[in-house]
């Protein structure tokens, strides 16, 4: 469903959040979100979906002899759950806090997140 004024999708996960992978080869792993790619609905998670990239020899770069470098690749945002303050994977909602600001909360425990 597209938003009318702001064309970016509204996502419940932000940079530096702790997430739990719920599907795929890395199922059950927890990690910190490095980057959120909003237009593609994908995220980069530290230590998850690691692939080996083969590099050609190049004098100007970091690998003059070439080699194999491991790096994280993005995963779909629907394959992760946000980890709440108690360390459990949870769905996320939004409601007003005591100051009247809209804040994320854990639907499992009912507590506000950060």
mmCIF file of N, CA and C in Angstrom:
data_model
loop_
_atom_site.group_PDB
_atom_site.id
_atom_site.type_symbol
_atom_site.label_atom_id
_atom_site.label_comp_id
_atom_site.label_asym_id
_atom_site.label_seq_id
_atom_site.Cartn_x
_atom_site.Cartn_y
_atom_site.Cartn_z
ATOM 1 N N UNK A 1 0.836 -1.180 0.000
ATOM 2 C CA UNK A 1 0.000 0.000 0.000
ATOM 3 C C UNK A 1 0.879 1.239 0.000
ATOM 4 N N UNK A 2 0.700 2.107 -0.967
ATOM 5 C CA UNK A 2 1.516 3.307 -1.081
ATOM 6 C C UNK A 2 1.000 4.400 -0.166
ATOM 7 N N UNK A 3 1.937 5.179 0.334
ATOM 8 C CA UNK A 3 1.572 6.333 1.141
ATOM 9 C C UNK A 3 1.352 7.515 0.219
ATOM 10 N N UNK A 4 0.449 8.427 0.586
ATOM 11 C CA UNK A 4 0.093 9.514 -0.327
ATOM 12 C C UNK A 4 1.097 10.656 -0.319
ATOM 13 N N UNK A 5 1.512 11.133 0.857
ATOM 14 C CA UNK A 5 2.405 12.280 0.899
ATOM 15 C C UNK A 5 3.869 11.863 0.843
ATOM 16 N N UNK A 6 4.272 10.950 1.708
ATOM 17 C CA UNK A 6 5.649 10.486 1.742
ATOM 18 C C UNK A 6 5.719 9.152 1.015
ATOM 19 N N UNK A 7 6.485 9.081 -0.042
ATOM 20 C CA UNK A 7 6.522 7.883 -0.877
ATOM 21 C C UNK A 7 7.392 6.772 -0.289
ATOM 22 N N UNK A 8 8.235 7.073 0.725
ATOM 23 C CA UNK A 8 9.041 6.033 1.344
ATOM 24 C C UNK A 8 8.160 5.127 2.182
ATOM 25 N N UNK A 9 8.414 3.818 2.160
ATOM 26 C CA UNK A 9 7.612 2.916 2.998
ATOM 27 C C UNK A 9 7.931 3.124 4.470
ATOM 28 N N UNK A 10 6.927 2.959 5.331
ATOM 29 C CA UNK A 10 7.113 3.097 6.769
ATOM 30 C C UNK A 10 7.570 1.760 7.320
ATOM 31 N N UNK A 11 8.786 1.700 7.847
ATOM 32 C CA UNK A 11 9.361 0.461 8.342
ATOM 33 C C UNK A 11 9.516 0.542 9.859
ATOM 34 N N UNK A 12 9.387 -0.599 10.527
ATOM 35 C CA UNK A 12 9.449 -0.639 11.981
ATOM 36 C C UNK A 12 10.860 -0.862 12.503
ATOM 37 N N UNK A 13 11.800 -1.117 11.639
ATOM 38 C CA UNK A 13 13.169 -1.415 12.049
ATOM 39 C C UNK A 13 14.077 -0.281 11.596
ATOM 40 N N UNK A 14 14.953 0.153 12.507
ATOM 41 C CA UNK A 14 15.862 1.261 12.234
ATOM 42 C C UNK A 14 17.305 0.802 12.374
ATOM 43 N N UNK A 15 18.213 1.662 11.972
ATOM 44 C CA UNK A 15 19.631 1.388 12.102
ATOM 45 C C UNK A 15 19.991 1.234 13.580
ATOM 46 N N UNK A 16 20.914 0.326 13.896
ATOM 47 C CA UNK A 16 21.409 0.015 15.245
ATOM 48 C C UNK A 16 20.405 -0.719 16.125
ATOM 49 N N UNK A 17 19.287 -1.196 15.577
ATOM 50 C CA UNK A 17 18.361 -2.046 16.326
ATOM 51 C C UNK A 17 18.920 -3.469 16.382
ATOM 52 N N UNK A 18 18.560 -4.208 17.416
ATOM 53 C CA UNK A 18 18.873 -5.625 17.500
ATOM 54 C C UNK A 18 17.721 -6.384 16.861
ATOM 55 N N UNK A 19 18.029 -7.320 15.968
ATOM 56 C CA UNK A 19 16.995 -8.099 15.292
ATOM 57 C C UNK A 19 17.304 -9.587 15.410
ATOM 58 N N UNK A 20 16.263 -10.396 15.229
ATOM 59 C CA UNK A 20 16.348 -11.848 15.241
ATOM 60 C C UNK A 20 15.915 -12.339 13.873
ATOM 61 N N UNK A 21 16.756 -13.171 13.225
ATOM 62 C CA UNK A 21 16.427 -13.714 11.906
ATOM 63 C C UNK A 21 15.468 -14.879 12.112
ATOM 64 N N UNK A 22 14.309 -14.847 11.422
ATOM 65 C CA UNK A 22 13.288 -15.870 11.643
ATOM 66 C C UNK A 22 13.186 -16.878 10.514
ATOM 67 N N UNK A 23 13.774 -16.602 9.347
ATOM 68 C CA UNK A 23 13.749 -17.551 8.236
ATOM 69 C C UNK A 23 15.091 -17.551 7.515
ATOM 70 N N UNK A 24 15.334 -18.578 6.739
ATOM 71 C CA UNK A 24 16.526 -18.642 5.914
ATOM 72 C C UNK A 24 17.635 -19.453 6.557
ATOM 73 N N UNK A 25 18.797 -19.420 5.943
ATOM 74 C CA UNK A 25 19.933 -20.216 6.393
ATOM 75 C C UNK A 25 20.458 -19.748 7.746
ATOM 76 N N UNK A 26 20.307 -18.474 8.064
ATOM 77 C CA UNK A 26 20.810 -17.912 9.317
ATOM 78 C C UNK A 26 19.721 -17.796 10.381
ATOM 79 N N UNK A 27 18.707 -18.628 10.291
ATOM 80 C CA UNK A 27 17.583 -18.582 11.220
ATOM 81 C C UNK A 27 18.052 -18.773 12.664
ATOM 82 N N UNK A 28 17.548 -17.917 13.552
ATOM 83 C CA UNK A 28 17.902 -17.988 14.965
ATOM 84 C C UNK A 28 19.037 -17.069 15.370
ATOM 85 N N UNK A 29 19.743 -16.483 14.419
ATOM 86 C CA UNK A 29 20.846 -15.582 14.751
ATOM 87 C C UNK A 29 20.311 -14.204 15.112
ATOM 88 N N UNK A 30 21.011 -13.551 16.045
ATOM 89 C CA UNK A 30 20.692 -12.175 16.409
ATOM 90 C C UNK A 30 21.828 -11.293 15.939
ATOM 91 N N UNK A 31 21.499 -10.072 15.562
ATOM 92 C CA UNK A 31 22.524 -9.154 15.115
ATOM 93 C C UNK A 31 22.028 -7.725 15.116
ATOM 94 N N UNK A 32 22.980 -6.813 14.920
ATOM 95 C CA UNK A 32 22.682 -5.382 14.895
ATOM 96 C C UNK A 32 22.492 -4.948 13.447
ATOM 97 N N UNK A 33 21.518 -4.075 13.212
ATOM 98 C CA UNK A 33 21.239 -3.581 11.865
ATOM 99 C C UNK A 33 22.305 -2.545 11.500
ATOM 100 N N UNK A 34 23.002 -2.797 10.395
ATOM 101 C CA UNK A 34 24.040 -1.890 9.916
ATOM 102 C C UNK A 34 23.438 -0.802 9.039
ATOM 103 N N UNK A 35 22.513 -1.209 8.152
ATOM 104 C CA UNK A 35 21.930 -0.264 7.194
ATOM 105 C C UNK A 35 20.537 -0.722 6.808
ATOM 106 N N UNK A 36 19.640 0.236 6.596
ATOM 107 C CA UNK A 36 18.282 -0.057 6.148
ATOM 108 C C UNK A 36 18.121 0.508 4.743
ATOM 109 N N UNK A 37 17.775 -0.357 3.795
ATOM 110 C CA UNK A 37 17.552 0.054 2.406
ATOM 111 C C UNK A 37 16.041 0.170 2.208
ATOM 112 N N UNK A 38 15.496 1.366 2.397
ATOM 113 C CA UNK A 38 14.048 1.538 2.459
ATOM 114 C C UNK A 38 13.353 1.269 1.136
ATOM 115 N N UNK A 39 13.953 1.675 0.037
ATOM 116 C CA UNK A 39 13.272 1.511 -1.246
ATOM 117 C C UNK A 39 13.170 0.040 -1.646
ATOM 118 N N UNK A 40 14.147 -0.775 -1.245
ATOM 119 C CA UNK A 40 14.145 -2.195 -1.580
ATOM 120 C C UNK A 40 13.524 -3.055 -0.489
ATOM 121 N N UNK A 41 13.203 -2.454 0.666
ATOM 122 C CA UNK A 41 12.689 -3.171 1.840
ATOM 123 C C UNK A 41 13.645 -4.263 2.283
ATOM 124 N N UNK A 42 14.948 -3.919 2.336
ATOM 125 C CA UNK A 42 15.983 -4.869 2.732
ATOM 126 C C UNK A 42 16.852 -4.224 3.808
ATOM 127 N N UNK A 43 17.537 -5.064 4.596
ATOM 128 C CA UNK A 43 18.430 -4.558 5.623
ATOM 129 C C UNK A 43 19.728 -5.355 5.614
ATOM 130 N N UNK A 44 20.796 -4.709 6.111
ATOM 131 C CA UNK A 44 22.073 -5.369 6.330
ATOM 132 C C UNK A 44 22.199 -5.627 7.820
ATOM 133 N N UNK A 45 22.438 -6.899 8.202
ATOM 134 C CA UNK A 45 22.562 -7.273 9.604
ATOM 135 C C UNK A 45 23.971 -7.792 9.834
ATOM 136 N N UNK A 46 24.574 -7.337 10.925
ATOM 137 C CA UNK A 46 25.949 -7.706 11.254
ATOM 138 C C UNK A 46 26.054 -9.206 11.546
ATOM 139 N N UNK A 47 26.915 -9.899 10.807
ATOM 140 C CA UNK A 47 27.158 -11.318 11.020
ATOM 141 C C UNK A 47 26.133 -12.258 10.414
ATOM 142 N N UNK A 48 25.231 -11.743 9.571
ATOM 143 C CA UNK A 48 24.169 -12.556 8.971
ATOM 144 C C UNK A 48 24.273 -12.468 7.453
ATOM 145 N N UNK A 49 24.017 -13.589 6.764
ATOM 146 C CA UNK A 49 24.043 -13.683 5.310
ATOM 147 C C UNK A 49 25.414 -13.276 4.753
ATOM 148 N N UNK A 50 26.448 -13.905 5.288
ATOM 149 C CA UNK A 50 27.818 -13.611 4.868
ATOM 150 C C UNK A 50 28.146 -14.408 3.607
ATOM 151 N N UNK A 51 28.683 -13.717 2.607
ATOM 152 C CA UNK A 51 29.085 -14.346 1.357
ATOM 153 C C UNK A 51 30.559 -14.057 1.113
ATOM 154 N N UNK A 52 31.165 -14.854 0.237
ATOM 155 C CA UNK A 52 32.560 -14.652 -0.120
ATOM 156 C C UNK A 52 32.626 -13.959 -1.466
ATOM 157 N N UNK A 53 33.363 -12.859 -1.513
ATOM 158 C CA UNK A 53 33.511 -12.098 -2.742
ATOM 159 C C UNK A 53 34.946 -12.254 -3.227
ATOM 160 N N UNK A 54 35.103 -12.690 -4.471
ATOM 161 C CA UNK A 54 36.423 -12.887 -5.053
ATOM 162 C C UNK A 54 36.877 -11.583 -5.701
ATOM 163 N N UNK A 55 38.082 -11.145 -5.353
ATOM 164 C CA UNK A 55 38.601 -9.870 -5.840
ATOM 165 C C UNK A 55 39.751 -10.088 -6.813
ATOM 166 N N UNK A 56 39.739 -9.328 -7.894
ATOM 167 C CA UNK A 56 40.824 -9.377 -8.870
ATOM 168 C C UNK A 56 42.030 -8.626 -8.307
ATOM 169 N N UNK A 57 43.237 -9.022 -8.704
ATOM 170 C CA UNK A 57 44.412 -8.252 -8.288
ATOM 171 C C UNK A 57 44.343 -6.822 -8.838
ATOM 172 N N UNK A 58 44.614 -5.860 -7.977
ATOM 173 C CA UNK A 58 44.553 -4.464 -8.388
ATOM 174 C C UNK A 58 45.533 -3.674 -7.524
ATOM 175 N N UNK A 59 46.398 -2.894 -8.151
ATOM 176 C CA UNK A 59 47.443 -2.166 -7.439
ATOM 177 C C UNK A 59 46.851 -1.041 -6.601
ATOM 178 N N UNK A 60 45.791 -0.403 -7.056
ATOM 179 C CA UNK A 60 45.256 0.782 -6.397
ATOM 180 C C UNK A 60 44.410 0.474 -5.163
ATOM 181 N N UNK A 61 43.941 -0.750 -5.003
ATOM 182 C CA UNK A 61 42.969 -1.065 -3.949
ATOM 183 C C UNK A 61 43.630 -1.670 -2.718
ATOM 184 N N UNK A 62 42.798 -2.136 -1.800
ATOM 185 C CA UNK A 62 43.274 -2.725 -0.546
ATOM 186 C C UNK A 62 43.889 -4.107 -0.733
ATOM 187 N N UNK A 63 43.531 -4.818 -1.812
ATOM 188 C CA UNK A 63 44.024 -6.171 -2.056
ATOM 189 C C UNK A 63 44.876 -6.191 -3.322
ATOM 190 N N UNK A 64 46.166 -5.844 -3.229
ATOM 191 C CA UNK A 64 46.981 -5.825 -4.447
ATOM 192 C C UNK A 64 47.193 -7.203 -5.059
ATOM 193 N N UNK A 65 47.175 -8.282 -4.245
ATOM 194 C CA UNK A 65 47.320 -9.625 -4.796
ATOM 195 C C UNK A 65 45.979 -10.247 -5.159
ATOM 196 N N UNK A 66 44.898 -9.569 -4.856
ATOM 197 C CA UNK A 66 43.582 -10.159 -5.034
ATOM 198 C C UNK A 66 43.243 -10.948 -3.790
ATOM 199 N N UNK A 67 42.224 -11.766 -3.854
ATOM 200 C CA UNK A 67 41.886 -12.583 -2.698
ATOM 201 C C UNK A 67 40.393 -12.788 -2.557
ATOM 202 N N UNK A 68 40.028 -13.329 -1.409
ATOM 203 C CA UNK A 68 38.633 -13.602 -1.108
ATOM 204 C C UNK A 68 38.257 -12.810 0.134
ATOM 205 N N UNK A 69 37.219 -12.010 0.022
ATOM 206 C CA UNK A 69 36.771 -11.159 1.117
ATOM 207 C C UNK A 69 35.358 -11.586 1.518
ATOM 208 N N UNK A 70 35.109 -11.677 2.814
ATOM 209 C CA UNK A 70 33.766 -12.006 3.291
ATOM 210 C C UNK A 70 33.033 -10.723 3.650
ATOM 211 N N UNK A 71 31.757 -10.645 3.259
ATOM 212 C CA UNK A 71 30.960 -9.455 3.568
ATOM 213 C C UNK A 71 29.509 -9.842 3.754
ATOM 214 N N UNK A 72 28.769 -8.978 4.442
ATOM 215 C CA UNK A 72 27.342 -9.207 4.657
ATOM 216 C C UNK A 72 26.557 -8.736 3.442
ATOM 217 N N UNK A 73 25.557 -9.517 3.081
ATOM 218 C CA UNK A 73 24.638 -9.119 2.035
ATOM 219 C C UNK A 73 23.289 -8.819 2.674
ATOM 220 N N UNK A 74 22.448 -8.107 1.953
ATOM 221 C CA UNK A 74 21.170 -7.694 2.520
ATOM 222 C C UNK A 74 20.178 -8.854 2.551
ATOM 223 N N UNK A 75 19.236 -8.766 3.496
ATOM 224 C CA UNK A 75 18.140 -9.726 3.575
ATOM 225 C C UNK A 75 16.836 -8.950 3.611
ATOM 226 N N UNK A 76 15.761 -9.615 3.255
ATOM 227 C CA UNK A 76 14.461 -8.957 3.232
ATOM 228 C C UNK A 76 14.029 -8.620 4.652
ATOM 229 N N UNK A 77 13.403 -7.472 4.809
ATOM 230 C CA UNK A 77 13.019 -6.992 6.138
ATOM 231 C C UNK A 77 11.929 -7.861 6.760
ATOM 232 N N UNK A 78 11.204 -8.622 5.934
ATOM 233 C CA UNK A 78 10.164 -9.502 6.466
ATOM 234 C C UNK A 78 10.745 -10.760 7.097
ATOM 235 N N UNK A 79 12.040 -11.010 6.917
ATOM 236 C CA UNK A 79 12.684 -12.198 7.470
ATOM 237 C C UNK A 79 13.276 -11.970 8.853
ATOM 238 N N UNK A 80 13.035 -10.812 9.439
ATOM 239 C CA UNK A 80 13.572 -10.516 10.771
ATOM 240 C C UNK A 80 12.474 -9.980 11.679
ATOM 241 N N UNK A 81 12.702 -10.159 12.980
ATOM 242 C CA UNK A 81 11.846 -9.562 14.003
ATOM 243 C C UNK A 81 12.713 -8.689 14.885
ATOM 244 N N UNK A 82 12.151 -7.613 15.368
ATOM 245 C CA UNK A 82 12.858 -6.732 16.283
ATOM 246 C C UNK A 82 12.976 -7.409 17.641
ATOM 247 N N UNK A 83 14.117 -7.248 18.298
ATOM 248 C CA UNK A 83 14.327 -7.810 19.631
ATOM 249 C C UNK A 83 14.012 -6.721 20.642
ATOM 250 N N UNK A 84 13.112 -7.036 21.604
ATOM 251 C CA UNK A 84 12.729 -6.045 22.605
ATOM 252 C C UNK A 84 13.746 -6.015 23.745
ATOM 253 N N UNK A 85 13.452 -5.250 24.793
ATOM 254 C CA UNK A 85 14.378 -5.066 25.908
ATOM 255 C C UNK A 85 14.641 -6.361 26.674
ATOM 256 N N UNK A 86 13.740 -7.324 26.616
ATOM 257 C CA UNK A 86 13.907 -8.588 27.320
ATOM 258 C C UNK A 86 14.662 -9.622 26.487
ATOM 259 N N UNK A 87 14.971 -9.305 25.233
ATOM 260 C CA UNK A 87 15.723 -10.206 24.378
ATOM 261 C C UNK A 87 14.872 -11.140 23.546
ATOM 262 N N UNK A 88 13.570 -10.896 23.472
ATOM 263 C CA UNK A 88 12.660 -11.731 22.694
ATOM 264 C C UNK A 88 12.328 -11.061 21.365
ATOM 265 N N UNK A 89 12.126 -11.875 20.330
ATOM 266 C CA UNK A 89 11.659 -11.348 19.053
ATOM 267 C C UNK A 89 10.204 -10.959 19.177
ATOM 268 N N UNK A 90 9.837 -9.804 18.643
ATOM 269 C CA UNK A 90 8.482 -9.300 18.814
ATOM 270 C C UNK A 90 8.030 -8.520 17.601
ATOM 271 N N UNK A 91 6.711 -8.399 17.461
ATOM 272 C CA UNK A 91 6.169 -7.491 16.468
ATOM 273 C C UNK A 91 6.174 -6.092 17.062
ATOM 274 N N UNK A 92 6.066 -5.089 16.207
ATOM 275 C CA UNK A 92 6.208 -3.708 16.654
ATOM 276 C C UNK A 92 4.936 -2.939 16.361
ATOM 277 N N UNK A 93 4.529 -2.116 17.321
ATOM 278 C CA UNK A 93 3.406 -1.213 17.136
ATOM 279 C C UNK A 93 3.839 0.192 17.500
ATOM 280 N N UNK A 94 2.937 1.142 17.339
ATOM 281 C CA UNK A 94 3.216 2.532 17.706
ATOM 282 C C UNK A 94 2.077 3.045 18.565
ATOM 283 N N UNK A 95 2.449 3.732 19.654
ATOM 284 C CA UNK A 95 1.440 4.397 20.469
ATOM 285 C C UNK A 95 2.078 5.573 21.175
ATOM 286 N N UNK A 96 1.234 6.436 21.728
ATOM 287 C CA UNK A 96 1.713 7.643 22.393
ATOM 288 C C UNK A 96 2.307 7.290 23.745
ATOM 289 N N UNK A 97 3.473 7.901 24.058
ATOM 290 C CA UNK A 97 4.079 7.697 25.364
ATOM 291 C C UNK A 97 3.593 8.783 26.327
ATOM 292 N N UNK A 98 4.197 8.885 27.508
ATOM 293 C CA UNK A 98 3.751 9.828 28.540
ATOM 294 C C UNK A 98 3.908 11.288 28.104
ATOM 295 N N UNK A 99 4.899 11.571 27.272
ATOM 296 C CA UNK A 99 5.115 12.953 26.797
ATOM 297 C C UNK A 99 4.236 13.307 25.611
ATOM 298 N N UNK A 100 3.473 12.345 25.105
ATOM 299 C CA UNK A 100 2.594 12.605 23.974
ATOM 300 C C UNK A 100 3.256 12.397 22.624
ATOM 301 N N UNK A 101 4.439 11.765 22.603
ATOM 302 C CA UNK A 101 5.129 11.479 21.345
ATOM 303 C C UNK A 101 4.826 10.060 20.917
ATOM 304 N N UNK A 102 4.753 9.828 19.614
ATOM 305 C CA UNK A 102 4.526 8.505 19.063
ATOM 306 C C UNK A 102 5.819 7.704 19.171
ATOM 307 N N UNK A 103 5.751 6.528 19.790
ATOM 308 C CA UNK A 103 6.948 5.727 20.027
ATOM 309 C C UNK A 103 6.661 4.260 19.741
ATOM 310 N N UNK A 104 7.696 3.519 19.344
ATOM 311 C CA UNK A 104 7.537 2.092 19.068
ATOM 312 C C UNK A 104 7.404 1.321 20.377
ATOM 313 N N UNK A 105 6.578 0.263 20.338
ATOM 314 C CA UNK A 105 6.456 -0.594 21.514
ATOM 315 C C UNK A 105 6.382 -2.051 21.085
ATOM 316 N N UNK A 106 6.716 -2.933 22.021
ATOM 317 C CA UNK A 106 6.701 -4.364 21.783
ATOM 318 C C UNK A 106 5.286 -4.881 21.971
ATOM 319 N N UNK A 107 4.746 -5.562 20.967
ATOM 320 C CA UNK A 107 3.396 -6.111 21.083
ATOM 321 C C UNK A 107 3.362 -7.332 21.994
ATOM 322 N N UNK A 108 4.525 -7.969 22.208
ATOM 323 C CA UNK A 108 4.592 -9.143 23.062
ATOM 324 C C UNK A 108 4.578 -8.750 24.546
ATOM 325 N N UNK A 109 5.429 -7.789 24.928
ATOM 326 C CA UNK A 109 5.526 -7.421 26.338
ATOM 327 C C UNK A 109 4.782 -6.134 26.675
ATOM 328 N N UNK A 110 4.487 -5.312 25.667
ATOM 329 C CA UNK A 110 3.792 -4.047 25.903
ATOM 330 C C UNK A 110 4.695 -2.905 26.297
ATOM 331 N N UNK A 111 6.022 -3.137 26.414
ATOM 332 C CA UNK A 111 6.962 -2.105 26.808
ATOM 333 C C UNK A 111 7.399 -1.280 25.607
ATOM 334 N N UNK A 112 7.780 -0.027 25.880
ATOM 335 C CA UNK A 112 8.324 0.824 24.828
ATOM 336 C C UNK A 112 9.725 0.370 24.475
ATOM 337 N N UNK A 113 10.095 0.515 23.207
ATOM 338 C CA UNK A 113 11.422 0.123 22.726
ATOM 339 C C UNK A 113 12.306 1.340 22.713
ATOM 340 N N UNK A 114 13.416 1.263 23.431
ATOM 341 C CA UNK A 114 14.403 2.346 23.574
ATOM 342 C C UNK A 114 13.716 3.600 23.983
#
